[in-house]
């Protein structure tokens, strides 16, 4: 069977399915605040379709952010949000501009919508030069600019001022993926009132530690939200996810404590890796990016039940390790100490 041209060479995105004792390869959170809850009370009706607009959930998200719910769309992870943005705004052969390396799903969705993802290379230390992006923007006139901030997999964070510099210079849609923003400061939320072309993506998969329920959302001005709602499937978010999302937000007060723990562990793992002479990059997220010339590091580690993320091609010999519980991080560090 012949598929459409744009995805002929696209490979299926297959997350690791290796068995594990310690999982540090996908940046999932550890704040199991809901684990002892009995979620489904009598008033929970499985026979009815879910609320197609996720109204109550969006109201709670709005309260958490200090944003009107009319500026929010919720769905199956920020992955669905990226899909919806492309579905609504990107035509065949349009250009999408980003920094590279970055989150690989931007490339996948660009392909699916027959668009051209153009990457501005990061500097040698994986910081980025905003002026280079602005220059490229002038040259190619992209339909969408997508910025992952803090960036996955490098952990590098761009300042609010520098993102504003981009917004001042472009009329393209500027999407800022803030999947890891809870682990740092510098959200673009307060800039929504100043820019009609700004879209912010958020997720429950990381700091909120609910990757398993698939819940993400976007925040933008109503003009953009209205367009997104035209292409969103009805009932895109199931009742169980909406319900758990609301319950999680009721307990958002624990977030600060968890984030503090992650940051403390992040600095500890950073220092440990540095003391072993790896090239380690400062991270604003819940993972650390590093370079190691040890052969097959992630493969051999996986044989011992510890999963970290390895990369290929331009990022050969680079790895990303999530910050887990203290004991998990210890096991990772002990493993590496044992082989060097
Ligand atoms: C993990 C991650 C997400 C979250 O995706 P979900 O579909 O919400 O789980 C989004 N963007 C980036 C850059 C990520 O690393």
mmCIF file of C-alpha atoms and ligand atoms in Angstrom:
data_model
loop_
_atom_site.group_PDB
_atom_site.id
_atom_site.type_symbol
_atom_site.label_atom_id
_atom_site.label_comp_id
_atom_site.label_asym_id
_atom_site.label_seq_id
_atom_site.Cartn_x
_atom_site.Cartn_y
_atom_site.Cartn_z
ATOM 1 C CA UNK A 1 0.000 0.000 0.000
ATOM 2 C CA UNK A 2 1.358 3.402 -0.953
ATOM 3 C CA UNK A 3 1.326 6.063 1.735
ATOM 4 C CA UNK A 4 1.493 9.796 1.104
ATOM 5 C CA UNK A 5 4.839 11.087 -0.119
ATOM 6 C CA UNK A 6 5.711 13.188 2.900
ATOM 7 C CA UNK A 7 5.873 10.183 5.267
ATOM 8 C CA UNK A 8 7.554 7.714 2.897
ATOM 9 C CA UNK A 9 10.880 7.927 4.737
ATOM 10 C CA UNK A 10 9.466 8.717 8.163
ATOM 11 C CA UNK A 11 10.228 6.088 10.788
ATOM 12 C CA UNK A 12 7.666 5.161 13.411
ATOM 13 C CA UNK A 13 8.365 6.914 16.723
ATOM 14 C CA UNK A 14 8.965 3.985 19.038
ATOM 15 C CA UNK A 15 9.662 4.745 22.679
ATOM 16 C CA UNK A 16 11.856 2.186 24.462
ATOM 17 C CA UNK A 17 10.007 -0.907 25.671
ATOM 18 C CA UNK A 18 12.964 -2.546 27.428
ATOM 19 C CA UNK A 19 12.419 -4.163 30.826
ATOM 20 C CA UNK A 20 13.807 -2.072 33.678
ATOM 21 C CA UNK A 21 14.373 -1.656 37.378
ATOM 22 C CA UNK A 22 15.090 2.056 37.145
ATOM 23 C CA UNK A 23 13.597 4.195 34.409
ATOM 24 C CA UNK A 24 15.497 7.411 33.736
ATOM 25 C CA UNK A 25 14.969 7.667 29.971
ATOM 26 C CA UNK A 26 11.748 9.657 29.494
ATOM 27 C CA UNK A 27 11.767 12.464 32.104
ATOM 28 C CA UNK A 28 8.660 11.218 33.877
ATOM 29 C CA UNK A 29 7.963 12.717 37.308
ATOM 30 C CA UNK A 30 7.905 10.887 40.647
ATOM 31 C CA UNK A 31 5.342 12.888 42.587
ATOM 32 C CA UNK A 32 2.887 10.021 43.199
ATOM 33 C CA UNK A 33 0.455 12.193 45.110
ATOM 34 C CA UNK A 34 -2.654 10.415 43.804
ATOM 35 C CA UNK A 35 -1.492 6.828 44.233
ATOM 36 C CA UNK A 36 -3.678 6.062 47.257
ATOM 37 C CA UNK A 37 -6.770 7.842 45.974
ATOM 38 C CA UNK A 38 -10.013 6.226 45.045
ATOM 39 C CA UNK A 39 -10.813 8.313 42.012
ATOM 40 C CA UNK A 40 -14.118 7.132 40.738
ATOM 41 C CA UNK A 41 -16.973 8.175 42.934
ATOM 42 C CA UNK A 42 -20.601 7.326 42.277
ATOM 43 C CA UNK A 43 -21.154 10.536 40.352
ATOM 44 C CA UNK A 44 -18.671 9.420 37.744
ATOM 45 C CA UNK A 45 -20.550 8.271 34.654
ATOM 46 C CA UNK A 46 -18.722 6.058 32.171
ATOM 47 C CA UNK A 47 -21.773 5.539 29.962
ATOM 48 C CA UNK A 48 -21.870 9.149 28.791
ATOM 49 C CA UNK A 49 -19.444 10.764 26.390
ATOM 50 C CA UNK A 50 -16.928 13.021 28.105
ATOM 51 C CA UNK A 51 -17.315 16.807 28.213
ATOM 52 C CA UNK A 52 -16.095 17.623 24.705
ATOM 53 C CA UNK A 53 -14.647 20.959 25.840
ATOM 54 C CA UNK A 54 -13.106 19.693 29.095
ATOM 55 C CA UNK A 55 -14.758 22.730 30.716
ATOM 56 C CA UNK A 56 -14.192 21.967 34.377
ATOM 57 C CA UNK A 57 -10.616 20.870 33.805
ATOM 58 C CA UNK A 58 -9.895 24.016 31.787
ATOM 59 C CA UNK A 59 -11.392 26.114 34.558
ATOM 60 C CA UNK A 60 -9.035 24.494 37.092
ATOM 61 C CA UNK A 61 -6.034 24.887 34.762
ATOM 62 C CA UNK A 62 -7.062 28.530 34.329
ATOM 63 C CA UNK A 63 -7.029 29.031 38.099
ATOM 64 C CA UNK A 64 -3.613 27.388 38.368
ATOM 65 C CA UNK A 65 -2.176 29.713 35.710
ATOM 66 C CA UNK A 66 -4.186 32.860 36.357
ATOM 67 C CA UNK A 67 -5.509 32.727 32.787
ATOM 68 C CA UNK A 68 -9.066 32.737 31.451
ATOM 69 C CA UNK A 69 -10.329 29.285 30.452
ATOM 70 C CA UNK A 70 -11.313 30.718 27.054
ATOM 71 C CA UNK A 71 -7.587 30.886 26.297
ATOM 72 C CA UNK A 72 -7.036 27.160 26.965
ATOM 73 C CA UNK A 73 -7.481 23.949 24.953
ATOM 74 C CA UNK A 74 -6.822 20.575 26.612
ATOM 75 C CA UNK A 75 -6.048 17.253 24.972
ATOM 76 C CA UNK A 76 -4.121 14.011 24.830
ATOM 77 C CA UNK A 77 -0.728 15.303 25.873
ATOM 78 C CA UNK A 78 1.076 18.255 24.370
ATOM 79 C CA UNK A 79 1.686 15.884 21.484
ATOM 80 C CA UNK A 80 -1.951 16.333 20.439
ATOM 81 C CA UNK A 81 -1.483 20.094 20.815
ATOM 82 C CA UNK A 82 1.443 20.092 18.380
ATOM 83 C CA UNK A 83 -0.641 18.004 16.004
ATOM 84 C CA UNK A 84 -3.593 20.421 16.234
ATOM 85 C CA UNK A 85 -1.409 23.466 15.613
ATOM 86 C CA UNK A 86 0.011 21.940 12.455
ATOM 87 C CA UNK A 87 -3.383 20.675 11.370
ATOM 88 C CA UNK A 88 -4.856 24.163 11.710
ATOM 89 C CA UNK A 89 -2.022 26.372 10.470
ATOM 90 C CA UNK A 90 0.404 24.428 8.299
ATOM 91 C CA UNK A 91 -0.079 23.865 4.561
ATOM 92 C CA UNK A 92 1.998 21.647 2.300
ATOM 93 C CA UNK A 93 5.557 22.979 1.799
ATOM 94 C CA UNK A 94 5.210 25.570 4.551
ATOM 95 C CA UNK A 95 8.317 26.157 6.597
ATOM 96 C CA UNK A 96 8.596 25.592 10.325
ATOM 97 C CA UNK A 97 11.562 27.105 12.104
ATOM 98 C CA UNK A 98 13.224 25.820 15.265
ATOM 99 C CA UNK A 99 16.575 25.426 16.960
ATOM 100 C CA UNK A 100 18.281 22.025 16.740
ATOM 101 C CA UNK A 101 18.824 19.720 18.468
ATOM 102 C CA UNK A 102 15.346 19.704 19.971
ATOM 103 C CA UNK A 103 12.273 17.533 20.623
ATOM 104 C CA UNK A 104 11.958 15.044 17.755
ATOM 105 C CA UNK A 105 8.148 15.204 17.565
ATOM 106 C CA UNK A 106 8.350 18.626 15.844
ATOM 107 C CA UNK A 107 10.058 16.872 12.950
ATOM 108 C CA UNK A 108 7.559 13.987 12.934
ATOM 109 C CA UNK A 109 4.523 16.290 12.759
ATOM 110 C CA UNK A 110 6.178 18.526 10.165
ATOM 111 C CA UNK A 111 6.576 15.482 7.951
ATOM 112 C CA UNK A 112 3.016 14.320 8.512
ATOM 113 C CA UNK A 113 1.712 17.710 7.348
ATOM 114 C CA UNK A 114 4.140 17.845 4.387
ATOM 115 C CA UNK A 115 5.933 20.846 5.845
ATOM 116 C CA UNK A 116 9.606 21.638 5.985
ATOM 117 C CA UNK A 117 11.233 21.797 9.428
ATOM 118 C CA UNK A 118 14.255 24.075 9.297
ATOM 119 C CA UNK A 119 16.649 23.959 12.219
ATOM 120 C CA UNK A 120 19.030 26.683 13.318
ATOM 121 C CA UNK A 121 22.045 24.928 14.838
ATOM 122 C CA UNK A 122 22.767 25.500 18.513
ATOM 123 C CA UNK A 123 26.219 26.680 19.544
ATOM 124 C CA UNK A 124 28.923 24.223 20.551
ATOM 125 C CA UNK A 125 27.825 24.332 24.214
ATOM 126 C CA UNK A 126 24.150 23.892 23.134
ATOM 127 C CA UNK A 127 23.244 27.459 24.016
ATOM 128 C CA UNK A 128 21.390 29.239 21.196
ATOM 129 C CA UNK A 129 21.922 32.495 19.320
ATOM 130 C CA UNK A 130 18.573 34.296 19.007
ATOM 131 C CA UNK A 131 19.901 36.613 16.305
ATOM 132 C CA UNK A 132 20.664 33.620 14.081
ATOM 133 C CA UNK A 133 17.030 32.512 14.377
ATOM 134 C CA UNK A 134 15.748 36.018 13.654
ATOM 135 C CA UNK A 135 17.983 36.223 10.597
ATOM 136 C CA UNK A 136 16.698 32.872 9.336
ATOM 137 C CA UNK A 137 13.132 33.992 9.988
ATOM 138 C CA UNK A 138 13.644 36.954 7.663
ATOM 139 C CA UNK A 139 15.132 34.722 5.014
ATOM 140 C CA UNK A 140 12.518 31.928 4.927
ATOM 141 C CA UNK A 141 9.309 33.519 6.320
ATOM 142 C CA UNK A 142 8.180 30.445 8.289
ATOM 143 C CA UNK A 143 4.516 29.732 9.028
ATOM 144 C CA UNK A 144 5.393 28.584 12.546
ATOM 145 C CA UNK A 145 8.375 29.065 14.855
ATOM 146 C CA UNK A 146 8.568 26.448 17.587
ATOM 147 C CA UNK A 147 10.823 26.881 20.589
ATOM 148 C CA UNK A 148 11.256 24.242 23.258
ATOM 149 C CA UNK A 149 12.023 26.066 26.497
ATOM 150 C CA UNK A 150 13.745 24.657 28.502
ATOM 151 C CA UNK A 151 14.960 22.581 25.590
ATOM 152 C CA UNK A 152 14.732 18.808 25.384
ATOM 153 C CA UNK A 153 17.283 17.154 25.253
ATOM 154 C CA UNK A 154 19.881 19.813 26.148
ATOM 155 C CA UNK A 155 18.216 21.441 29.175
ATOM 156 C CA UNK A 156 19.173 24.900 27.868
ATOM 157 C CA UNK A 157 16.798 27.740 28.692
ATOM 158 C CA UNK A 158 16.188 30.905 26.674
ATOM 159 C CA UNK A 159 15.276 34.049 28.658
ATOM 160 C CA UNK A 160 11.849 35.674 28.389
ATOM 161 C CA UNK A 161 13.591 38.753 26.989
ATOM 162 C CA UNK A 162 15.134 36.794 24.151
ATOM 163 C CA UNK A 163 11.863 35.090 23.224
ATOM 164 C CA UNK A 164 10.223 38.522 23.209
ATOM 165 C CA UNK A 165 12.940 39.636 20.822
ATOM 166 C CA UNK A 166 11.717 36.953 18.392
ATOM 167 C CA UNK A 167 8.065 37.938 18.919
ATOM 168 C CA UNK A 168 8.886 41.583 18.157
ATOM 169 C CA UNK A 169 10.433 40.631 14.835
ATOM 170 C CA UNK A 170 7.919 38.154 13.389
ATOM 171 C CA UNK A 171 4.302 37.743 12.445
ATOM 172 C CA UNK A 172 4.610 33.954 12.294
ATOM 173 C CA UNK A 173 2.922 31.854 14.944
ATOM 174 C CA UNK A 174 5.426 31.463 17.800
ATOM 175 C CA UNK A 175 4.900 28.248 19.759
ATOM 176 C CA UNK A 176 6.780 27.951 23.048
ATOM 177 C CA UNK A 177 6.791 24.395 24.403
ATOM 178 C CA UNK A 178 7.007 24.784 28.185
ATOM 179 C CA UNK A 179 6.858 21.058 29.053
ATOM 180 C CA UNK A 180 9.572 21.573 31.712
ATOM 181 C CA UNK A 181 8.833 25.146 32.808
ATOM 182 C CA UNK A 182 7.686 24.113 36.307
ATOM 183 C CA UNK A 183 11.300 23.177 37.072
ATOM 184 C CA UNK A 184 12.478 26.736 36.474
ATOM 185 C CA UNK A 185 11.224 30.328 36.138
ATOM 186 C CA UNK A 186 10.614 32.253 32.923
ATOM 187 C CA UNK A 187 7.237 31.241 31.522
ATOM 188 C CA UNK A 188 5.791 33.273 28.663
ATOM 189 C CA UNK A 189 2.303 33.202 30.242
ATOM 190 C CA UNK A 190 2.410 36.872 31.267
ATOM 191 C CA UNK A 191 3.278 37.879 27.700
ATOM 192 C CA UNK A 192 0.063 36.508 26.179
ATOM 193 C CA UNK A 193 -1.593 39.908 26.527
ATOM 194 C CA UNK A 194 1.187 41.512 24.487
ATOM 195 C CA UNK A 195 1.383 39.101 21.556
ATOM 196 C CA UNK A 196 -1.469 37.750 19.455
ATOM 197 C CA UNK A 197 0.766 35.203 17.732
ATOM 198 C CA UNK A 198 2.051 33.495 20.890
ATOM 199 C CA UNK A 199 1.067 29.906 21.757
ATOM 200 C CA UNK A 200 2.266 28.147 24.924
ATOM 201 C CA UNK A 201 2.252 24.367 25.373
ATOM 202 C CA UNK A 202 2.148 22.686 28.762
ATOM 203 C CA UNK A 203 1.816 19.112 29.998
ATOM 204 C CA UNK A 204 0.907 17.012 33.038
ATOM 205 C CA UNK A 205 3.562 14.467 32.025
ATOM 206 C CA UNK A 206 6.565 15.962 33.799
ATOM 207 C CA UNK A 207 6.317 17.995 37.026
ATOM 208 C CA UNK A 208 2.749 16.815 37.671
ATOM 209 C CA UNK A 209 3.988 13.232 37.258
ATOM 210 C CA UNK A 210 0.998 11.994 35.243
ATOM 211 C CA UNK A 211 2.549 10.890 31.935
ATOM 212 C CA UNK A 212 0.330 7.799 32.026
ATOM 213 C CA UNK A 213 -2.970 9.661 31.754
ATOM 214 C CA UNK A 214 -1.960 11.675 28.629
ATOM 215 C CA UNK A 215 -2.903 15.241 29.438
ATOM 216 C CA UNK A 216 -1.544 18.394 27.857
ATOM 217 C CA UNK A 217 -2.880 21.822 26.991
ATOM 218 C CA UNK A 218 -2.186 24.993 25.083
ATOM 219 C CA UNK A 219 -2.696 28.607 26.064
ATOM 220 C CA UNK A 220 -3.157 31.330 23.461
ATOM 221 C CA UNK A 221 -5.420 34.233 22.649
ATOM 222 C CA UNK A 222 -9.022 33.476 21.709
ATOM 223 C CA UNK A 223 -8.508 34.016 17.969
ATOM 224 C CA UNK A 224 -6.025 31.160 17.878
ATOM 225 C CA UNK A 225 -8.054 28.978 20.255
ATOM 226 C CA UNK A 226 -11.152 29.371 18.017
ATOM 227 C CA UNK A 227 -9.160 28.143 15.024
ATOM 228 C CA UNK A 228 -7.730 25.199 16.973
ATOM 229 C CA UNK A 229 -11.225 24.204 18.095
ATOM 230 C CA UNK A 230 -12.301 23.928 14.450
ATOM 231 C CA UNK A 231 -9.867 21.059 13.856
ATOM 232 C CA UNK A 232 -9.987 19.374 17.279
ATOM 233 C CA UNK A 233 -11.863 16.069 17.338
ATOM 234 C CA UNK A 234 -14.964 16.137 19.519
ATOM 235 C CA UNK A 235 -14.473 14.239 22.805
ATOM 236 C CA UNK A 236 -10.695 14.336 22.305
ATOM 237 C CA UNK A 237 -10.048 13.965 26.023
ATOM 238 C CA UNK A 238 -11.573 10.982 27.846
ATOM 239 C CA UNK A 239 -13.511 11.366 31.104
ATOM 240 C CA UNK A 240 -10.950 9.520 33.224
ATOM 241 C CA UNK A 241 -8.146 11.846 32.221
ATOM 242 C CA UNK A 242 -10.288 14.951 32.752
ATOM 243 C CA UNK A 243 -11.270 13.673 36.184
ATOM 244 C CA UNK A 244 -7.747 12.806 37.314
ATOM 245 C CA UNK A 245 -6.423 16.098 35.967
ATOM 246 C CA UNK A 246 -8.919 18.006 38.117
ATOM 247 C CA UNK A 247 -8.060 15.925 41.190
ATOM 248 C CA UNK A 248 -4.354 16.507 40.605
ATOM 249 C CA UNK A 249 -4.829 20.262 40.427
ATOM 250 C CA UNK A 250 -6.635 20.153 43.777
ATOM 251 C CA UNK A 251 -3.337 18.884 45.160
ATOM 252 C CA UNK A 252 -1.077 21.261 43.293
ATOM 253 C CA UNK A 253 0.345 22.602 46.553
ATOM 254 C CA UNK A 254 2.713 19.657 46.774
ATOM 255 C CA UNK A 255 4.336 20.694 43.504
ATOM 256 C CA UNK A 256 6.770 23.143 45.078
ATOM 257 C CA UNK A 257 8.218 20.541 47.413
ATOM 258 C CA UNK A 258 8.664 17.995 44.633
ATOM 259 C CA UNK A 259 10.296 20.533 42.325
ATOM 260 C CA UNK A 260 12.702 21.560 45.070
ATOM 261 C CA UNK A 261 13.726 17.923 45.493
ATOM 262 C CA UNK A 262 14.272 17.501 41.758
ATOM 263 C CA UNK A 263 16.421 20.629 41.576
ATOM 264 C CA UNK A 264 18.534 19.495 44.518
ATOM 265 C CA UNK A 265 19.045 16.057 42.974
ATOM 266 C CA UNK A 266 19.746 17.625 39.578
ATOM 267 C CA UNK A 267 22.609 19.653 41.029
ATOM 268 C CA UNK A 268 23.945 16.584 42.822
ATOM 269 C CA UNK A 269 23.887 14.394 39.680
ATOM 270 C CA UNK A 270 25.431 17.269 37.707
ATOM 271 C CA UNK A 271 28.319 17.578 40.170
ATOM 272 C CA UNK A 272 28.839 13.816 40.278
ATOM 273 C CA UNK A 273 29.043 13.541 36.488
ATOM 274 C CA UNK A 274 31.348 16.540 36.341
ATOM 275 C CA UNK A 275 33.656 15.057 38.937
ATOM 276 C CA UNK A 276 33.987 12.016 36.676
ATOM 277 C CA UNK A 277 35.172 14.316 33.873
ATOM 278 C CA UNK A 278 32.198 13.992 31.582
ATOM 279 C CA UNK A 279 31.155 16.979 29.514
ATOM 280 C CA UNK A 280 27.958 17.955 31.376
ATOM 281 C CA UNK A 281 25.495 20.677 30.417
ATOM 282 C CA UNK A 282 23.641 22.912 32.866
ATOM 283 C CA UNK A 283 19.939 22.029 32.844
ATOM 284 C CA UNK A 284 16.797 23.976 33.736
ATOM 285 C CA UNK A 285 14.640 20.840 33.477
ATOM 286 C CA UNK A 286 14.271 17.456 35.254
ATOM 287 C CA UNK A 287 17.054 15.774 33.289
ATOM 288 C CA UNK A 288 20.732 16.199 32.527
ATOM 289 C CA UNK A 289 22.403 16.042 29.129
ATOM 290 C CA UNK A 290 25.994 14.831 28.991
ATOM 291 C CA UNK A 291 28.646 13.480 26.680
ATOM 292 C CA UNK A 292 30.580 10.292 27.326
ATOM 293 C CA UNK A 293 33.007 8.346 25.173
ATOM 294 C CA UNK A 294 32.313 5.098 27.043
ATOM 295 C CA UNK A 295 31.278 2.608 24.365
ATOM 296 C CA UNK A 296 27.603 1.511 24.352
ATOM 297 C CA UNK A 297 26.931 3.243 27.674
ATOM 298 C CA UNK A 298 23.129 3.244 27.513
ATOM 299 C CA UNK A 299 22.928 -0.253 25.995
ATOM 300 C CA UNK A 300 25.097 -1.809 28.695
ATOM 301 C CA UNK A 301 23.299 0.120 31.397
ATOM 302 C CA UNK A 302 19.971 -1.207 30.088
ATOM 303 C CA UNK A 303 21.283 -4.769 30.509
ATOM 304 C CA UNK A 304 21.595 -3.938 34.225
ATOM 305 C CA UNK A 305 18.025 -2.631 34.269
ATOM 306 C CA UNK A 306 18.841 1.079 34.245
ATOM 307 C CA UNK A 307 17.391 3.006 31.324
ATOM 308 C CA UNK A 308 18.771 6.359 30.150
ATOM 309 C CA UNK A 309 18.286 7.967 26.754
ATOM 310 C CA UNK A 310 21.061 7.661 24.148
ATOM 311 C CA UNK A 311 21.250 9.571 20.858
ATOM 312 C CA UNK A 312 22.641 8.912 17.401
ATOM 313 C CA UNK A 313 23.962 10.804 14.357
ATOM 314 C CA UNK A 314 25.052 14.352 15.254
ATOM 315 C CA UNK A 315 24.464 13.618 18.944
ATOM 316 C CA UNK A 316 26.408 10.352 18.997
ATOM 317 C CA UNK A 317 27.970 9.744 22.465
ATOM 318 C CA UNK A 318 25.455 12.094 24.080
ATOM 319 C CA UNK A 319 23.012 10.938 26.728
ATOM 320 C CA UNK A 320 20.053 12.297 28.664
ATOM 321 C CA UNK A 321 19.341 11.033 32.153
ATOM 322 C CA UNK A 322 16.124 11.915 33.965
ATOM 323 C CA UNK A 323 16.257 12.982 37.600
ATOM 324 C CA UNK A 324 14.448 10.278 39.555
ATOM 325 C CA UNK A 325 14.181 9.534 43.257
ATOM 326 C CA UNK A 326 17.409 9.853 45.225
ATOM 327 C CA UNK A 327 17.926 6.067 45.291
ATOM 328 C CA UNK A 328 17.397 5.811 41.533
ATOM 329 C CA UNK A 329 19.900 8.568 40.862
ATOM 330 C CA UNK A 330 22.330 6.827 43.223
ATOM 331 C CA UNK A 331 22.035 3.583 41.240
ATOM 332 C CA UNK A 332 22.791 5.462 38.023
ATOM 333 C CA UNK A 333 25.840 7.170 39.543
ATOM 334 C CA UNK A 334 27.088 3.943 41.140
ATOM 335 C CA UNK A 335 26.797 2.119 37.814
ATOM 336 C CA UNK A 336 28.929 4.714 36.045
ATOM 337 C CA UNK A 337 31.467 4.837 38.880
ATOM 338 C CA UNK A 338 31.733 1.068 38.604
ATOM 339 C CA UNK A 339 32.761 1.113 34.955
ATOM 340 C CA UNK A 340 35.212 4.033 34.863
HETATM 341 C C1 LIG B 1 7.828 15.328 27.447
HETATM 342 C C2 LIG B 1 7.626 16.455 26.504
HETATM 343 C C3 LIG B 1 6.354 16.867 26.156
HETATM 344 C C4 LIG B 1 5.163 16.232 26.756
HETATM 345 O O1 LIG B 1 4.481 15.520 25.846
HETATM 346 P P1 LIG B 1 3.088 14.872 26.301
HETATM 347 O O2 LIG B 1 2.507 14.482 24.983
HETATM 348 O O3 LIG B 1 2.321 15.946 26.993
HETATM 349 O O4 LIG B 1 3.412 13.734 27.206
HETATM 350 C C5 LIG B 1 6.211 17.921 25.285
HETATM 351 N N1 LIG B 1 7.267 18.555 24.785
HETATM 352 C C6 LIG B 1 8.510 18.201 25.120
HETATM 353 C C7 LIG B 1 9.644 18.943 24.580
HETATM 354 C C8 LIG B 1 8.731 17.138 25.970
HETATM 355 O O5 LIG B 1 9.975 16.770 26.279
#
